[in-house]
GROMACS .gro file of C-alpha atoms in nm:
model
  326
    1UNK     CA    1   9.553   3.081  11.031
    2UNK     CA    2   9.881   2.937  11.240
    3UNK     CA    3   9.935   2.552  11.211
    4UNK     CA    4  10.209   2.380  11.472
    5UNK     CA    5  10.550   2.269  11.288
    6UNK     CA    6  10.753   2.003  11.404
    7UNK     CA    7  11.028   2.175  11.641
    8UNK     CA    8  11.285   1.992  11.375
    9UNK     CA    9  11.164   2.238  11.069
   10UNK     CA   10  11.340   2.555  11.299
   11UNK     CA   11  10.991   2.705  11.313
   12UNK     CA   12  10.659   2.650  11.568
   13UNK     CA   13  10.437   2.749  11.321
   14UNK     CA   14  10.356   2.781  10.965
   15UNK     CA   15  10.077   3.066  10.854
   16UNK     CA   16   9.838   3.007  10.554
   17UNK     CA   17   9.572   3.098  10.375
   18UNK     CA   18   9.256   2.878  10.429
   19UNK     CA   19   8.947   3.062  10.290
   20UNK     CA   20   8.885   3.325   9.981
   21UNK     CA   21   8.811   3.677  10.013
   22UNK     CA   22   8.695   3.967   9.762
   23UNK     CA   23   8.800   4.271   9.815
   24UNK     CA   24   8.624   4.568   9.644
   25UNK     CA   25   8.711   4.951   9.693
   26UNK     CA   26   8.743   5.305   9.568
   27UNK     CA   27   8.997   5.575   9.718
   28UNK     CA   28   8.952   5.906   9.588
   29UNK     CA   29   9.195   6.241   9.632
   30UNK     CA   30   9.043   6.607   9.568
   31UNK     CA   31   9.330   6.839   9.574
   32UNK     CA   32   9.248   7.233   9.511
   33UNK     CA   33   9.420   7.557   9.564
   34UNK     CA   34   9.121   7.835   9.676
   35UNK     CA   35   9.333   8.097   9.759
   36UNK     CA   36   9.679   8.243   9.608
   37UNK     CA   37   9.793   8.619   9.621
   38UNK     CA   38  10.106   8.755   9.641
   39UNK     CA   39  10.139   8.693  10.039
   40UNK     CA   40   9.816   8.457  10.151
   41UNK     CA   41   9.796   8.088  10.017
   42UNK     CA   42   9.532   7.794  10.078
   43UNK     CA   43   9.625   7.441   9.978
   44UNK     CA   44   9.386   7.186  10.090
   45UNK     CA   45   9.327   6.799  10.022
   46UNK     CA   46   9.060   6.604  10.086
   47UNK     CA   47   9.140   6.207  10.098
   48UNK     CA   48   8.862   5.910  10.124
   49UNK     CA   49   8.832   5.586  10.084
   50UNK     CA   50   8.587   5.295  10.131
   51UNK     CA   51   8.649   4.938  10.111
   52UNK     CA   52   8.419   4.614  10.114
   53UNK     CA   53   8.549   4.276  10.202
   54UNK     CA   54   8.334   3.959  10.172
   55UNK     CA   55   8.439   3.631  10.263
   56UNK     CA   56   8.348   3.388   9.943
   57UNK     CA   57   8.459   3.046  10.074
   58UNK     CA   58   8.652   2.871  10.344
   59UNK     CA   59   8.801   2.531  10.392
   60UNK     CA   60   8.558   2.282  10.327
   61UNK     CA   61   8.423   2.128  10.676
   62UNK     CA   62   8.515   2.428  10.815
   63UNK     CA   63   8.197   2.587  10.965
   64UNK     CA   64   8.353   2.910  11.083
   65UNK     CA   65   8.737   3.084  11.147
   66UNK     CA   66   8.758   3.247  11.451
   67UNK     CA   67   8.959   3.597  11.427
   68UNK     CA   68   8.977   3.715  11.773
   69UNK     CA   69   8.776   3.716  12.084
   70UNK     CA   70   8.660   3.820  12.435
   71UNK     CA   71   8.621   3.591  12.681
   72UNK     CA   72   8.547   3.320  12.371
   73UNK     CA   73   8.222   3.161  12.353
   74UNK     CA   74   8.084   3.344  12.689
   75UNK     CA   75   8.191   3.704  12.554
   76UNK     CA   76   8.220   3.840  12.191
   77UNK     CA   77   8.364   3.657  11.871
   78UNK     CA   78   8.518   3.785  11.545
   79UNK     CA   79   8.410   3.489  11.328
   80UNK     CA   80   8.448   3.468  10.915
   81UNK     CA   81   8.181   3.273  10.733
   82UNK     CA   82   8.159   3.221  10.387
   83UNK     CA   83   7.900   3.452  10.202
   84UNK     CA   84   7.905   3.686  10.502
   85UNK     CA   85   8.065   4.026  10.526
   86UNK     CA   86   8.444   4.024  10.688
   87UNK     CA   87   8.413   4.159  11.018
   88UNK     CA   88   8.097   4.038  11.138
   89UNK     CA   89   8.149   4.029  11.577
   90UNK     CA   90   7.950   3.757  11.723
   91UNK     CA   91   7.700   3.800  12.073
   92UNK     CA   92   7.414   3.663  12.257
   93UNK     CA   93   7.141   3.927  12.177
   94UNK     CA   94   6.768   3.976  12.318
   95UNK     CA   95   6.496   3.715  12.228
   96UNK     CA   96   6.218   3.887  12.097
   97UNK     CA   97   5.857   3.800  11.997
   98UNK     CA   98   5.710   3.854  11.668
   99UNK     CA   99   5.635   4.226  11.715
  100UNK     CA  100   5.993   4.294  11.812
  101UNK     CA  101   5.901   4.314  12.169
  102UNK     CA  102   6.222   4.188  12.384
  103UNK     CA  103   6.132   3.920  12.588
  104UNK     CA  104   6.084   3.924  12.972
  105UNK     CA  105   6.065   3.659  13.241
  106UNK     CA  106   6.007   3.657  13.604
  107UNK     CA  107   6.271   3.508  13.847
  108UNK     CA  108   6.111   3.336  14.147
  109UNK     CA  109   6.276   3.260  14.505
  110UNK     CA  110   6.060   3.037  14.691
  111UNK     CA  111   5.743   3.029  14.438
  112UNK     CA  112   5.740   3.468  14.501
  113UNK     CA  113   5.897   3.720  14.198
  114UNK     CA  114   6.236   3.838  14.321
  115UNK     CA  115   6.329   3.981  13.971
  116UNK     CA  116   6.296   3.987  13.620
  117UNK     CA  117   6.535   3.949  13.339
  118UNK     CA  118   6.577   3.937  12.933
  119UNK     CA  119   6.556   3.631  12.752
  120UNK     CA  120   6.912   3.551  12.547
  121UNK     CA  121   6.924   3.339  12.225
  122UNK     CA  122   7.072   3.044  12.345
  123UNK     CA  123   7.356   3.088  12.061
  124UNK     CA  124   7.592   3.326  11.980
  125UNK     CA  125   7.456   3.554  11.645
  126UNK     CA  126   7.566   3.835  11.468
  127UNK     CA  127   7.560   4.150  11.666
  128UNK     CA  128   7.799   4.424  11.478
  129UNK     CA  129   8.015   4.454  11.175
  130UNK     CA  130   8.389   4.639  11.236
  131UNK     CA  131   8.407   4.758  10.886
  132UNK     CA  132   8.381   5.143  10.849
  133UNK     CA  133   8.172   5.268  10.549
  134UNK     CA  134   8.439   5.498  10.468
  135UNK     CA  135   8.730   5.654  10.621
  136UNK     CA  136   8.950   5.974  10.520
  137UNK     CA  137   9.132   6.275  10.618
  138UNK     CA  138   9.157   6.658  10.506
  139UNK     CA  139   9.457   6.857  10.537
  140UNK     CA  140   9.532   7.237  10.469
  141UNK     CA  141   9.787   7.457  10.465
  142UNK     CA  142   9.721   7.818  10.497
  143UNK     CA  143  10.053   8.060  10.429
  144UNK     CA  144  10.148   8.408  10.480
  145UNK     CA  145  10.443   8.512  10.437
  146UNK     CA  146  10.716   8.376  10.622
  147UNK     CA  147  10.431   8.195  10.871
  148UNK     CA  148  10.274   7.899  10.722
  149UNK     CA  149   9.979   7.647  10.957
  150UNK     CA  150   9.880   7.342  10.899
  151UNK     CA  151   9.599   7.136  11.003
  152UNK     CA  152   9.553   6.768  10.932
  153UNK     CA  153   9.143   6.567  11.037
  154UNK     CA  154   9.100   6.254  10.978
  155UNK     CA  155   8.749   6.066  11.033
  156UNK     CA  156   8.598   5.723  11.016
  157UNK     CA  157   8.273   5.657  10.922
  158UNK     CA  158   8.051   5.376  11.058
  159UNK     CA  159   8.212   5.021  11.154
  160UNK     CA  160   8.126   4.829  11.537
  161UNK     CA  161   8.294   4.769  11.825
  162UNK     CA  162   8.263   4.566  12.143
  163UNK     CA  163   8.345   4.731  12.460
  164UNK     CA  164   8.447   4.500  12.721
  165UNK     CA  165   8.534   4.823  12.904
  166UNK     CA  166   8.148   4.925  12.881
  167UNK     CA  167   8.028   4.655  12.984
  168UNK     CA  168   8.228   4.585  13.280
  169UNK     CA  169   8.193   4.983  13.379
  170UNK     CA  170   7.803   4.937  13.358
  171UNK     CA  171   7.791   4.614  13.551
  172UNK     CA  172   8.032   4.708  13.823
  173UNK     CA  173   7.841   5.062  13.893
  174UNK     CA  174   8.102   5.275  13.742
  175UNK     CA  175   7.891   5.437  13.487
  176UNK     CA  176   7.769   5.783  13.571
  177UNK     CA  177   7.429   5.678  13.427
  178UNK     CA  178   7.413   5.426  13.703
  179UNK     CA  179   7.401   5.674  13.965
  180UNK     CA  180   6.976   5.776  13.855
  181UNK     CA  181   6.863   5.478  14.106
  182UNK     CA  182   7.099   5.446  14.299
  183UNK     CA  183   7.054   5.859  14.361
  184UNK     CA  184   6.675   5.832  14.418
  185UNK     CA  185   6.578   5.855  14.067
  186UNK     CA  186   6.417   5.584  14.038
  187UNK     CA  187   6.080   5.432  14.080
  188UNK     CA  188   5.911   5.355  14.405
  189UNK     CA  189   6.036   5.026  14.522
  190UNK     CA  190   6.007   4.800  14.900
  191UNK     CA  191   6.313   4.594  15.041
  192UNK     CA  192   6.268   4.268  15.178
  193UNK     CA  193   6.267   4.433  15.519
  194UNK     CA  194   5.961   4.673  15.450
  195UNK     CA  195   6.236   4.967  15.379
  196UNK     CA  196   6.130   5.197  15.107
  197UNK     CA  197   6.332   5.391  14.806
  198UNK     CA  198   6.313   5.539  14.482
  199UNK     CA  199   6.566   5.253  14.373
  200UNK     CA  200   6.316   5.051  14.101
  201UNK     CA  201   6.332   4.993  13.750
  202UNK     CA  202   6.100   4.845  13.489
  203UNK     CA  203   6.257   4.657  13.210
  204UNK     CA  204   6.100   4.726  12.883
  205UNK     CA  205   5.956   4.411  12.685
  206UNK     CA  206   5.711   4.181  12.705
  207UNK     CA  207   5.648   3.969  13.014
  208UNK     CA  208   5.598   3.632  12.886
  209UNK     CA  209   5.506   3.463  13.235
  210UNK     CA  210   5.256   3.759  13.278
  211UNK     CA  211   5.145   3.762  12.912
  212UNK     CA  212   5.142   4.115  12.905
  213UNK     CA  213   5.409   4.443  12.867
  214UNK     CA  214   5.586   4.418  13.140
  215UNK     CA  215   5.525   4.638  13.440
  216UNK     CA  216   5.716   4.462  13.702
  217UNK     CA  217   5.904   4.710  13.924
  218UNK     CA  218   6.237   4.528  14.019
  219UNK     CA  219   6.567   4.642  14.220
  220UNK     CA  220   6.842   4.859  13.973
  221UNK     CA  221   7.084   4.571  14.013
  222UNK     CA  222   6.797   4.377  13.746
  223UNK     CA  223   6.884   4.641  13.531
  224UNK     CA  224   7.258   4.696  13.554
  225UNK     CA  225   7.448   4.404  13.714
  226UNK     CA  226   7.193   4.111  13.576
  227UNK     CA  227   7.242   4.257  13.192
  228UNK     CA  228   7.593   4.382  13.209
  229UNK     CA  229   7.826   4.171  13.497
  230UNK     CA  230   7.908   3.788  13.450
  231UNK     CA  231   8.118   3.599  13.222
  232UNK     CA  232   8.084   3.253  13.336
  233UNK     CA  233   7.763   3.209  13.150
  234UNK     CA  234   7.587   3.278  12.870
  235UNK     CA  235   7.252   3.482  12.994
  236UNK     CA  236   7.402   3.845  12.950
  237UNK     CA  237   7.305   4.012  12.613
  238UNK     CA  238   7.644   4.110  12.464
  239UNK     CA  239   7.471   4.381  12.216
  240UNK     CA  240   7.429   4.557  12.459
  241UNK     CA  241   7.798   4.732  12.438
  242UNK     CA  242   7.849   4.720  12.059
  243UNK     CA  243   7.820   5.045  11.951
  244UNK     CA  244   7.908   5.241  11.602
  245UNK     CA  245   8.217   5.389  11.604
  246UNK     CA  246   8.240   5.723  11.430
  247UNK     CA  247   8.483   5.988  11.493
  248UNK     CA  248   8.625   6.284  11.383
  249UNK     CA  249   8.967   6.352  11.515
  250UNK     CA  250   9.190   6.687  11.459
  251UNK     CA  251   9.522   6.470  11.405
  252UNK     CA  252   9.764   6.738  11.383
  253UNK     CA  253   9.867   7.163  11.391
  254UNK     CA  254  10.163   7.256  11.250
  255UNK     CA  255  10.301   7.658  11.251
  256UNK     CA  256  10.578   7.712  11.117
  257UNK     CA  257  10.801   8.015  11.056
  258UNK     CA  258  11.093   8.048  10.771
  259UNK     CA  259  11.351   8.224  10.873
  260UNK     CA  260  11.408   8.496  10.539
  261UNK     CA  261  11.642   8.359  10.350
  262UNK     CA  262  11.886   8.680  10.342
  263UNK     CA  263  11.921   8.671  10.686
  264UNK     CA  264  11.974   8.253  10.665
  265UNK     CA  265  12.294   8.295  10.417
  266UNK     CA  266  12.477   8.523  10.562
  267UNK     CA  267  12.577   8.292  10.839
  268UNK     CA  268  12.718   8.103  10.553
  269UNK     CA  269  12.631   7.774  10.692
  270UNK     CA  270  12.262   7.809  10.620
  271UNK     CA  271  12.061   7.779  10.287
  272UNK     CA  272  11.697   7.835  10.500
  273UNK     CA  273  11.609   7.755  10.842
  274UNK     CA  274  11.254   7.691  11.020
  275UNK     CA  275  11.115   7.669  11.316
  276UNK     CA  276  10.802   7.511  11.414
  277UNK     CA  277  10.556   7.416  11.731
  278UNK     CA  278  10.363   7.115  11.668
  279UNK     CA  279  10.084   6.934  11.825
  280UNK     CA  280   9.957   6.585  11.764
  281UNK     CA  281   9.621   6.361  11.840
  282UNK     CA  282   9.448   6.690  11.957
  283UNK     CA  283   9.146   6.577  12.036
  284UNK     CA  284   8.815   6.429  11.875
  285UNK     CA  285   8.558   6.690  11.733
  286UNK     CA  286   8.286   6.416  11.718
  287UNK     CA  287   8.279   6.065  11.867
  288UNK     CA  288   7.972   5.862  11.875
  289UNK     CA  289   8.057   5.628  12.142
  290UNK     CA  290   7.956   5.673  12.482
  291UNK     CA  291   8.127   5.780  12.823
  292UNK     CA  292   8.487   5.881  12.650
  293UNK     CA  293   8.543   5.572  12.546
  294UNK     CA  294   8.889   5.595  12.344
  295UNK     CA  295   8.723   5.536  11.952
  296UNK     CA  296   9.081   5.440  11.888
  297UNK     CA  297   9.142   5.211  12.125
  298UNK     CA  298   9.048   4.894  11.913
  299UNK     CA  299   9.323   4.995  11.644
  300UNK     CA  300   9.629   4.774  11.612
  301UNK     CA  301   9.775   4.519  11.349
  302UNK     CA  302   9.619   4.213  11.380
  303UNK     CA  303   9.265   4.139  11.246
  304UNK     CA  304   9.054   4.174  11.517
  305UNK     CA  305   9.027   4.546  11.469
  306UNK     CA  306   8.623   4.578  11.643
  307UNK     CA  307   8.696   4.422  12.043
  308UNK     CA  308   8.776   4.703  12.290
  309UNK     CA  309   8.962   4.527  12.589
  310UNK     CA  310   9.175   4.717  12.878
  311UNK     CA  311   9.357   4.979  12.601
  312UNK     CA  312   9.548   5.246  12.768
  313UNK     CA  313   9.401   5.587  12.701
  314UNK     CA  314   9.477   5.773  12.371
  315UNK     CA  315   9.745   6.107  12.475
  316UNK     CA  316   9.859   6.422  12.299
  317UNK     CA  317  10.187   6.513  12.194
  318UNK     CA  318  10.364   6.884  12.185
  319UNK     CA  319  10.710   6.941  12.042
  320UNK     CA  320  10.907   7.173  11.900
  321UNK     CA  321  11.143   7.137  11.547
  322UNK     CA  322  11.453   7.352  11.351
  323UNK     CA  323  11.446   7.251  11.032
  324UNK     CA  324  11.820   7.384  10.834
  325UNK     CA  325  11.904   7.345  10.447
  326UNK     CA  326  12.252   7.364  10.441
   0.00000   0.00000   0.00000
C-alpha cells in the first residue's frame, strides 16, 4: 500500500508491505518432437501453469485492504482479507430465502403495484474470484524444407471479472438481448393509459409481499434498467455482470521461408536470409464471456487484474520481416 512522505524526504510516497501472503504453484513444460524425416518436421510445446495465492494475515486493526475498485462502495471492490483467497471482487448480490429462491418485492405508487424488484444484501459480499485455475500456451512449428509455420495459443482457464461495460450496456438498452420486449417478445402487458403490448416481464423469485412465486407481470425497464442502471445507490445486484473468464486465443502465425543458403553466399554479404509474414492476436477460438466482450481487457500491471472499465478494444497486427546472417 502507498503512505504520504513529507515533501522534504524528495518523495510523495513510500510503498510497503502490510499483510502476508502464501503463494503456492506448479508450472509444467511438455516438449516433444512427433514428426522428423528428411524434409517434414513437428516441434511442439505445451506450457501450463497454475498458481494459488491466499492472504494469511494483514495489519492488525486492519479489517480489509482495498486493491482496486468501481465506483467504490456503490460498484465492485477488490478487497484482501486475511484467510481468504487473493482476488476475491466484492458486490451487492440477491437476497434469497432458505430454498435459494431470490427474493421479490412489490413497489407501490399511491397504495397500487407499479413494479417489482430484487431484494440486495444491504452489504457488499463476495461475488467472484479473478484468479484463473490455470493458464498456458502451446506452440508448434511445422517445417518443410525451406518453408517453416508457426503457430503460438495461449488460454486461461477460469478466474472472474466485473464488467462495468455489461452492466452499463444492459441498463442503457444497448444489449441485443434487450431488444425481446422491447420487439414484442414479451408478455402481455397494459400502460397506464389502457395501451396494450407484448412489453412484460416476470422476475423470477419469490414474492415476499405476495407470499408466493412471483407472477407479477411488470414493464421490461423492471427487468433491465431497475437491475442493471444506477450508481448512486446501493439496490442494483452487482453479480449480475461478473462472469468467468475463459478464453482461448490463437496469439500468433508465423511462415517463414529461408532463402537456400547457396544462393545466400554468393552475394558475399549474406550467410542466410529469411523472409517472413506474420500475424499477431488473431482472434479468440473460445471466449466464455458474453456479447464480445474483450476477455483481455482487464489485463494490465497493477493488481486489480478482475474490473473491466472503458478498455479500448483488443486489435490484430500484420507485418512483414527479412531476417540476414551476415
Amino acid at each position: 500500500v502507498r503512505a504520504p512522505l513529507p515533501a522534504s524526504t524528495g518523495s510523495n510516497t513510500i510503498i510497503f508491505n502490510t499483510a502476508k501472503i502464501r503463494n503456492k504453484g506448479i508450472e509444467v513444460i511438455l516438449s516433444a518432437v512427433p514428426v522428423r524425416t528428411k524434409d517434414f518436421s513437428w516441434n511442439t510445446t505445451l506450457n501450463l501453469a497454475r498458481n494459488t495465492n491466499v492472504v494469511e494475515e494483514i495489519t492488525e486493526g486492519v479489517p480489509f485492504i482495498e486493491i482496486g475498485n468501481v465506483f467504490g462502495s456503490l460498484g465492485v471492490v477488490m478487497k484482501v482479507k486475511a484467510g481468504e483467497a487473493y482476488g476475491t471482487l466484492y458486490g451487492t448480490d440477491f437476497k434469497r430465502d432458505a430454498n435459494g429462491n431470490k427474493i421479490v418485492k412489490n413497489i407501490k405508487s399511491g397504495g397500487v403495484v407499479i413494479g417489482t424488484e430484487y431484494e440486495i444484501t444491504p452489504e457488499q459480499v463476495a461475488i467472484g474470484n479473478a484468479a484463473p485455475k490455470f493458464t498456458g500456451g502451446w506452440s508448434n512449428t511445422f517445417k518443410y524444407k525451406s518453408f517453416s509455420l508457426y503457430a503460438l495459443i495461449d488460454f486461461k482457464v477460469g478466474g472472474d471479472i466485473y464488467s462495468f461495460d455489461h452492466a452499463t450496456a444492459a441498463g442503457s438498452g444497448l444489449l441485443p438481448e434487450t431488444l425481446t420486449e422491447r420487439n414484442g417478445g414479451g408478455l402481455p402487458y397494459t400502460y397506464p393509459d389502457g395501451t396494450k403490448a407484448n412489453h412484460g416481464v416476470i422476475l423470477e423469485g419469490y414474492n415476499v409481499d405476495d407470499n408466493k412465486k412471483n407472477d407479477r407481470v411488470v414493464h421490461y425497464l423492471y427487468k433491465w434498467g431497475n437491475q442493471y442502471a444506477g450508481w448512486s445507490h446501493l439496490n442494483r445486484p452487482r453479480s449480475l455482470s461478473v462472469f468467468e473468464n475463459t478464453w482461448v486465443k490463437m496469439r500468433e502465425i508465423a511462415l517463414t521461408y529461408d532463402l537456400p543458403k547457396s544462393i545466400a553466399v554468393k552475394t558475399k554479404v549474406f550467410q542466410g536470409v529469411s523472409l517472413s509474414v506474420i500475424g499477431r492476436n488473431i482472434g479468440y477460438i473460445y471466449a466464455s464471456l458474453p456479447d464480445h466482450l474483450n476477455p483481455e481487457a482487464i489485463n494490465g500491471t497493477g493488481n486489480a487484474q478482475g474490473l473491466q472499465w472503458s478498455a479500448f478494444p483488443s486489435f490484430r497486427s500484420f507485418g512483414v520481416s527479412v531476417r540476414a546472417n551476415f
